[in-house]
Protein backbone atom coordinates (compact mmCIF):
# COMPACT_ATOMS: atom_id res chain seq x y z
CA MET A 1 -18.46 29.76 -19.22
CA GLU A 2 -19.68 26.22 -19.10
CA SER A 3 -18.72 25.46 -22.69
CA THR A 4 -15.08 26.36 -22.03
CA MET A 5 -14.82 24.15 -18.95
CA HIS A 6 -12.22 21.43 -19.21
CA PRO A 7 -13.32 17.79 -18.90
CA SER A 8 -11.54 17.22 -15.59
CA ASP A 9 -12.51 20.50 -13.91
CA ASN A 10 -15.22 18.65 -11.97
CA CYS A 11 -15.99 15.11 -10.88
CA THR A 12 -19.08 14.61 -13.04
CA VAL A 13 -18.66 11.96 -15.73
CA GLU A 14 -19.51 12.61 -19.37
CA THR A 15 -20.38 9.01 -20.26
CA LYS A 16 -22.37 7.54 -17.39
CA PRO A 17 -22.92 4.03 -18.92
CA LEU A 18 -19.13 3.61 -19.17
CA TYR A 19 -18.69 4.46 -15.51
CA VAL A 20 -21.53 2.16 -14.55
CA PHE A 21 -19.51 -0.57 -16.27
CA TYR A 22 -16.43 0.54 -14.31
CA SER A 23 -18.47 0.26 -11.10
CA VAL A 24 -19.40 -3.33 -11.98
CA VAL A 25 -15.72 -4.14 -12.53
CA VAL A 26 -14.83 -2.63 -9.16
CA ILE A 27 -17.63 -4.54 -7.40
CA VAL A 28 -16.49 -7.84 -8.98
CA GLU A 29 -12.93 -7.17 -7.83
CA PHE A 30 -14.19 -6.43 -4.34
CA VAL A 31 -16.43 -9.51 -4.12
CA LEU A 32 -13.68 -11.86 -5.31
CA ALA A 33 -10.73 -10.30 -3.51
CA LEU A 34 -12.18 -9.63 -0.05
CA PRO A 35 -12.85 -13.26 1.03
CA LEU A 36 -9.57 -14.34 -0.56
CA ASN A 37 -7.55 -11.78 1.39
CA LEU A 38 -9.46 -12.43 4.62
CA THR A 39 -8.63 -16.14 4.42
CA VAL A 40 -5.00 -15.28 3.74
CA ILE A 41 -4.69 -12.87 6.67
CA TYR A 42 -6.35 -15.45 8.95
CA LEU A 43 -3.62 -17.96 8.09
CA PHE A 44 -0.85 -15.41 8.62
CA ILE A 45 -2.12 -14.43 12.07
CA PHE A 46 -3.52 -17.62 13.57
CA LYS A 47 -1.63 -20.41 11.79
CA LEU A 48 1.71 -19.10 10.59
CA LYS A 49 2.10 -16.56 13.43
CA PHE A 50 4.06 -14.40 11.00
CA TRP A 51 5.79 -12.35 13.73
CA LYS A 52 7.59 -15.48 14.94
CA THR A 53 8.71 -16.73 11.52
CA ASN A 54 10.98 -15.40 8.80
CA THR A 55 11.01 -11.82 7.51
CA ASN A 56 9.47 -12.84 4.21
CA ASN A 57 6.22 -13.65 6.03
CA ILE A 58 6.30 -10.24 7.73
CA PHE A 59 6.55 -8.56 4.33
CA LEU A 60 3.77 -10.75 2.95
CA PHE A 61 1.52 -9.94 5.91
CA ASN A 62 1.99 -6.22 5.30
CA LEU A 63 1.22 -6.78 1.63
CA VAL A 64 -2.10 -8.48 2.40
CA LEU A 65 -2.87 -5.77 4.98
CA ALA A 66 -2.38 -3.10 2.31
CA ASP A 67 -4.68 -5.05 -0.01
CA ILE A 68 -7.44 -5.28 2.60
CA LEU A 69 -7.25 -1.56 3.40
CA LEU A 70 -7.48 -0.85 -0.32
CA LEU A 71 -10.51 -3.13 -0.67
CA ILE A 72 -12.36 -1.13 1.98
CA CYS A 73 -12.33 1.86 -0.39
CA LEU A 74 -13.73 0.04 -3.41
CA PRO A 75 -17.46 0.07 -2.47
CA VAL A 76 -17.31 3.87 -2.07
CA LYS A 77 -15.64 4.21 -5.46
CA ALA A 78 -18.20 1.91 -7.09
CA TYR A 79 -21.05 3.94 -5.56
CA SER A 80 -19.58 7.19 -6.93
CA PHE A 81 -19.35 5.67 -10.42
CA GLN A 82 -22.96 4.51 -10.16
CA MET A 83 -23.99 8.09 -9.31
CA GLY A 84 -22.18 9.40 -12.39
CA GLU A 85 -19.30 10.92 -10.42
CA ARG A 86 -15.59 10.23 -10.76
CA ARG A 87 -15.17 10.94 -7.06
CA SER A 88 -17.51 11.70 -4.18
CA GLN A 89 -18.81 15.29 -4.14
CA ASN A 90 -18.32 15.26 -0.38
CA GLU A 91 -14.91 16.88 0.11
CA VAL A 92 -14.05 14.95 3.27
CA VAL A 93 -14.98 11.59 1.72
CA CYS A 94 -13.16 12.44 -1.50
CA LYS A 95 -9.90 13.39 0.22
CA ALA A 96 -10.08 10.46 2.64
CA MET A 97 -10.59 8.09 -0.28
CA LEU A 98 -7.66 9.53 -2.22
CA PHE A 99 -5.45 9.34 0.86
CA MET A 100 -6.34 5.68 1.48
CA LEU A 101 -6.00 4.68 -2.17
CA PHE A 102 -2.60 6.32 -2.59
CA LEU A 103 -1.28 5.10 0.77
CA ASN A 104 -2.24 1.48 0.25
CA ARG A 105 -1.26 1.34 -3.39
CA GLY A 106 2.13 2.76 -2.39
CA ALA A 107 2.41 0.17 0.38
CA SER A 108 1.50 -2.64 -2.00
CA ILE A 109 4.15 -1.52 -4.49
CA ALA A 110 6.75 -1.06 -1.74
CA PHE A 111 6.27 -4.52 -0.21
CA LEU A 112 6.22 -6.25 -3.60
CA THR A 113 9.54 -4.56 -4.31
CA VAL A 114 11.05 -5.41 -0.92
CA ILE A 115 10.05 -9.07 -1.33
CA SER A 116 11.89 -9.18 -4.68
CA ILE A 117 14.95 -7.43 -3.23
CA ASP A 118 15.00 -9.86 -0.32
CA ARG A 119 14.89 -12.82 -2.70
CA TYR A 120 17.59 -11.19 -4.87
CA PHE A 121 20.05 -10.98 -1.95
CA ASN A 122 19.21 -14.49 -0.77
CA VAL A 123 19.89 -15.98 -4.20
CA VAL A 124 22.51 -13.78 -5.85
CA HIS A 125 24.44 -12.62 -2.77
CA PRO A 126 23.67 -15.22 -0.10
CA ARG A 127 26.82 -14.55 1.95
CA LYS A 128 26.88 -10.78 1.83
CA LYS A 129 25.85 -8.67 4.79
CA ASN A 130 23.41 -6.01 3.72
CA PHE A 131 21.04 -3.51 5.24
CA LEU A 132 18.03 -5.65 4.50
CA LYS A 133 19.43 -8.67 6.33
CA ILE A 134 20.31 -6.56 9.37
CA LEU A 135 16.63 -5.69 9.74
CA LYS A 136 15.36 -9.16 8.90
CA LYS A 137 15.02 -10.17 12.54
CA SER A 138 12.44 -7.49 13.30
CA PRO A 139 9.49 -5.75 11.63
CA HIS A 140 11.30 -2.41 11.72
CA ILE A 141 11.62 -2.21 7.96
CA SER A 142 7.86 -2.71 7.53
CA ILE A 143 7.08 0.06 10.01
CA LEU A 144 9.60 2.30 8.25
CA ILE A 145 7.89 1.75 4.88
CA TRP A 146 4.49 2.76 6.27
CA LEU A 147 5.97 5.85 7.96
CA LEU A 148 7.78 6.95 4.79
CA LEU A 149 4.59 6.60 2.75
CA LEU A 150 2.58 8.93 4.99
CA PRO A 151 4.31 12.23 4.06
CA LEU A 152 4.30 11.22 0.39
CA THR A 153 0.52 10.80 0.55
CA ILE A 154 -0.21 14.14 2.24
CA PRO A 155 -0.32 16.11 -1.07
CA THR A 156 -3.45 14.17 -2.04
CA MET A 157 -5.17 15.77 0.96
CA LEU A 158 -4.34 19.32 -0.10
CA LYS A 159 -6.42 19.35 -3.26
CA THR A 160 -8.57 16.84 -5.11
CA PHE A 161 -6.08 15.06 -7.34
CA GLU A 162 -7.88 13.25 -10.12
CA CYS A 163 -10.97 15.41 -10.57
CA CYS A 164 -9.81 19.00 -10.70
CA ASN A 165 -7.19 21.38 -11.99
CA SER A 166 -4.11 19.20 -11.57
CA LEU A 167 -0.92 20.42 -13.27
CA GLY A 168 -1.41 23.25 -15.69
CA ARG A 169 -4.67 24.78 -14.48
CA GLU A 170 -3.80 27.16 -11.64
CA ASP A 171 -0.34 28.70 -11.29
CA GLU A 172 -0.64 29.27 -7.54
CA ASN A 173 -0.87 25.50 -6.96
CA LEU A 174 1.83 24.56 -9.46
CA THR A 175 4.40 23.49 -6.85
CA THR A 176 1.93 21.19 -5.10
CA ASP A 177 0.80 19.73 -8.42
CA ILE A 178 4.35 19.05 -9.61
CA PHE A 179 5.30 17.40 -6.30
CA ARG A 180 2.16 15.24 -6.44
CA GLU A 181 2.92 14.09 -9.98
CA ILE A 182 6.55 13.34 -9.09
CA VAL A 183 5.40 11.14 -6.21
CA PHE A 184 2.84 9.41 -8.43
CA PHE A 185 5.36 8.47 -11.11
CA THR A 186 8.42 7.72 -8.98
CA GLN A 187 6.59 5.31 -6.68
CA ILE A 188 5.81 3.20 -9.75
CA LEU A 189 8.69 3.68 -12.18
CA ILE A 190 11.60 3.33 -9.72
CA PRO A 191 10.28 0.08 -8.17
CA PHE A 192 9.65 -1.28 -11.68
CA ILE A 193 13.31 -0.66 -12.60
CA VAL A 194 14.36 -2.42 -9.38
CA LEU A 195 12.10 -5.38 -10.19
CA VAL A 196 13.51 -5.71 -13.70
CA PHE A 197 17.07 -5.68 -12.29
CA CYS A 198 16.30 -8.29 -9.61
CA THR A 199 14.55 -10.55 -12.12
CA ALA A 200 17.40 -10.32 -14.63
CA GLN A 201 20.04 -11.05 -11.97
CA ILE A 202 18.19 -14.07 -10.54
CA VAL A 203 17.55 -15.51 -14.02
CA ASN A 204 21.23 -15.03 -14.85
CA ARG A 205 22.17 -16.79 -11.62
CA LEU A 206 19.93 -19.72 -12.57
CA LYS A 207 21.61 -20.02 -15.96
CA LYS A 208 25.08 -20.11 -14.36
CA LYS A 209 24.07 -22.72 -11.79
CA THR A 210 25.23 -25.97 -13.39
CA VAL A 211 25.46 -28.17 -10.29
CA GLY A 212 23.58 -28.44 -7.02
CA ASP A 213 19.95 -27.87 -6.14
CA ARG A 214 18.28 -25.64 -8.73
CA THR A 215 14.79 -25.90 -7.20
CA LYS A 216 15.32 -22.90 -4.90
CA LEU A 217 16.57 -20.83 -7.81
CA ARG A 218 13.59 -21.80 -9.97
CA ARG A 219 11.17 -20.78 -7.22
CA ALA A 220 12.99 -17.45 -6.90
CA VAL A 221 12.68 -16.92 -10.65
CA PHE A 222 8.95 -17.74 -10.55
CA LEU A 223 8.48 -15.36 -7.64
CA VAL A 224 10.20 -12.30 -9.08
CA THR A 225 8.70 -12.95 -12.50
CA SER A 226 5.20 -13.14 -11.04
CA VAL A 227 5.80 -9.93 -9.08
CA MET A 228 6.94 -8.17 -12.23
CA LEU A 229 3.93 -9.46 -14.18
CA VAL A 230 1.53 -8.29 -11.45
CA PHE A 231 3.29 -4.94 -11.43
CA SER A 232 3.23 -4.62 -15.22
CA LEU A 233 -0.45 -5.52 -15.52
CA CYS A 234 -1.78 -3.48 -12.61
CA PHE A 235 0.38 -0.36 -12.32
CA LEU A 236 2.19 0.40 -15.58
CA PRO A 237 -0.96 0.93 -17.74
CA CYS A 238 -2.40 3.57 -15.39
CA THR A 239 1.02 5.26 -15.22
CA ILE A 240 1.26 5.51 -19.00
CA SER A 241 -2.33 6.76 -19.27
CA ARG A 242 -1.55 9.37 -16.61
CA MET A 243 1.36 10.62 -18.73
CA VAL A 244 -0.91 10.91 -21.76
CA LEU A 245 -3.58 12.70 -19.71
CA LEU A 246 -1.12 15.29 -18.42
CA LEU A 247 0.29 15.82 -21.90
CA VAL A 248 -3.07 16.57 -23.53
CA ARG A 249 -4.05 18.69 -20.51
CA VAL A 250 -0.96 20.90 -20.73
CA LYS A 251 -1.32 21.16 -24.52
CA GLU A 252 -4.98 22.13 -23.96
CA TYR A 253 -6.76 19.57 -26.11
CA PRO A 254 -10.16 19.38 -24.35
CA GLU A 255 -11.64 16.65 -26.57
CA ALA A 256 -8.58 14.44 -26.27
CA GLU A 257 -8.50 15.12 -22.54
CA ALA A 258 -12.09 13.93 -22.17
CA ILE A 259 -11.10 10.58 -23.68
CA ALA A 260 -7.84 10.40 -21.72
CA VAL A 261 -9.71 10.96 -18.45
CA GLN A 262 -12.06 8.04 -19.13
CA VAL A 263 -9.20 5.74 -20.13
CA TYR A 264 -7.24 6.72 -17.05
CA ASP A 265 -10.17 6.00 -14.73
CA GLY A 266 -10.69 2.62 -16.38
CA LEU A 267 -7.03 1.65 -15.99
CA MET A 268 -7.08 2.78 -12.38
CA CYS A 269 -9.89 0.27 -11.87
CA LEU A 270 -7.61 -2.32 -13.46
CA SER A 271 -4.88 -1.47 -10.93
CA TYR A 272 -7.12 -2.71 -8.11
CA LEU A 273 -6.78 -6.17 -9.63
CA ASP A 274 -3.52 -6.56 -7.71
CA CYS A 275 -5.63 -7.46 -4.66
CA LEU A 276 -6.60 -10.62 -6.53
CA LEU A 277 -3.17 -11.36 -7.97
CA ASP A 278 -1.07 -10.82 -4.85
CA PRO A 279 -2.07 -14.23 -3.39
CA LEU A 280 -0.18 -15.72 -6.33
CA VAL A 281 2.91 -14.08 -4.83
CA TYR A 282 2.18 -15.66 -1.44
CA CYS A 283 2.00 -19.15 -2.96
CA LEU A 284 5.19 -18.70 -4.97
CA SER A 285 7.02 -17.25 -1.98
CA SER A 286 6.39 -20.09 0.44
CA THR A 287 5.70 -23.76 -0.15
CA LYS A 288 4.60 -23.95 3.49
CA PHE A 289 1.97 -21.26 2.93
CA GLN A 290 0.75 -22.94 -0.26
CA THR A 291 0.33 -26.29 1.50
CA LEU A 292 -1.30 -24.66 4.54
CA TYR A 293 -3.81 -22.79 2.39
CA LEU A 294 -4.78 -25.92 0.47
CA GLU A 295 -5.13 -27.95 3.67
CA HIS A 296 -7.52 -25.43 5.23
CA TYR A 297 -9.59 -24.27 2.27
CA LEU A 298 -9.02 -26.65 -0.67
CA PRO A 299 -8.27 -30.06 0.87
CA PHE A 300 -9.49 -31.90 -2.23
CA LEU A 301 -6.38 -30.62 -4.04
CA ILE A 302 -4.07 -32.37 -1.57
CA GLY A 303 -2.68 -35.68 -2.79
CA LYS A 304 -2.51 -38.91 -0.79
CA ASP A 305 1.10 -38.15 0.11
CA GLY A 306 0.06 -34.92 1.83
CA GLN A 307 1.55 -32.76 -0.93
CA PRO A 308 -0.29 -30.56 -3.45
CA SER A 309 -1.28 -32.57 -6.47
CA ASP A 310 0.75 -30.30 -8.76
CA SER A 311 3.96 -30.62 -6.75
CA SER A 312 5.22 -33.79 -8.39
CA HIS A 313 8.58 -32.10 -8.91
CA SER A 314 8.97 -31.79 -5.16
CA THR A 315 8.18 -35.43 -4.48
CA GLY A 316 10.37 -36.37 -7.38
CA ASN A 317 13.29 -34.59 -5.78
CA ASN A 318 12.60 -36.33 -2.49
CA SER A 319 12.51 -39.75 -4.18
CA ASN A 320 15.82 -39.04 -5.89
CA THR A 321 17.55 -38.09 -2.67
CA ALA A 322 16.10 -40.97 -0.63
CA PRO A 323 18.37 -43.72 -2.12
CA LEU A 324 21.38 -41.47 -1.61
CA LYS A 325 20.55 -40.91 2.07
CA HIS A 326 19.96 -44.65 2.50
CA ALA A 327 23.36 -45.44 0.97
CA GLN A 328 25.03 -42.90 3.23
CA ARG A 329 23.46 -44.51 6.27
CA GLU A 330 24.66 -47.93 5.12
CA ASN A 331 28.20 -46.61 4.63
CA MET A 332 28.19 -45.06 8.09
CA ALA A 333 26.96 -48.34 9.59
CA THR A 334 29.69 -50.26 7.75
CA GLN A 335 32.36 -47.87 8.96
CA GLY A 336 31.05 -48.16 12.50
CA THR A 337 31.21 -52.00 12.31
CA SER A 338 34.74 -51.93 10.91
CA SER A 339 36.02 -49.61 13.61
CA ALA A 340 34.36 -51.72 16.29
CA SER A 341 36.04 -54.92 15.02
């Protein structure tokens, strides 16, 4: 009986040293990302007062909130790996962990996508009325995202997802397994397609912009490109490995499945890296946030002019516009003198 058992029919690992290494990776991610995200959320709440500012800050706050909730799960996952288990043997802990991980990863993906869509409409269709702009004055869209994610996460509570019998093991659970896999893949692949579209459209808009201020467009390009890179690094590898794992599982290749399971778990650990990379999105989204963060935590990086030392392009633009404004003021004064005489 035991010799015919499939590699993923239980949560016990086959190569414990590998999972000990995975646990170290998870711990490093936790140690680096937790203080970073706590400092970010402090600024959003107490300095920026995100609920009083623009919608972009509301989306960013929800993104950092999803990251922090995800980070809470990482010590439990690292402990399970240290014990030689892919997931906790305690059923309640295991299902709670899966629920939290899927909910917060889904939220992270959703808010990264919404931020890119918001920037797409602001840059490519600045004058068009759209559903997103209607909701920009309130946090309703953020609440809606969290509410929509809840029912999509419920299937992870019905049966342990990554350790046992998923898709192709037990016919009576086939419908639940198929729905769970559809949710897993669509919440990654569809947003990725949207991100590619937004990035391509904004880059195309930048190329067509021959006159006027191109700085805003460049920042938009940097933002959507960084979001797509974070997405590609953190979420696409685990999605592809999941496809391979399901393929070898359905084809019943136990030895290949044993390898695929280990690769999948390792790439899932890589996906938690988005908690470290998301702050890059914050800095690219808002110059105000970037300056505020440096002033509070890294003041030695602030130049004598009060601007970040790497923002010479911003000061350069200001210096170029200063003579023009001065000339305009002189012209207005001259016109005023002429009319008075």
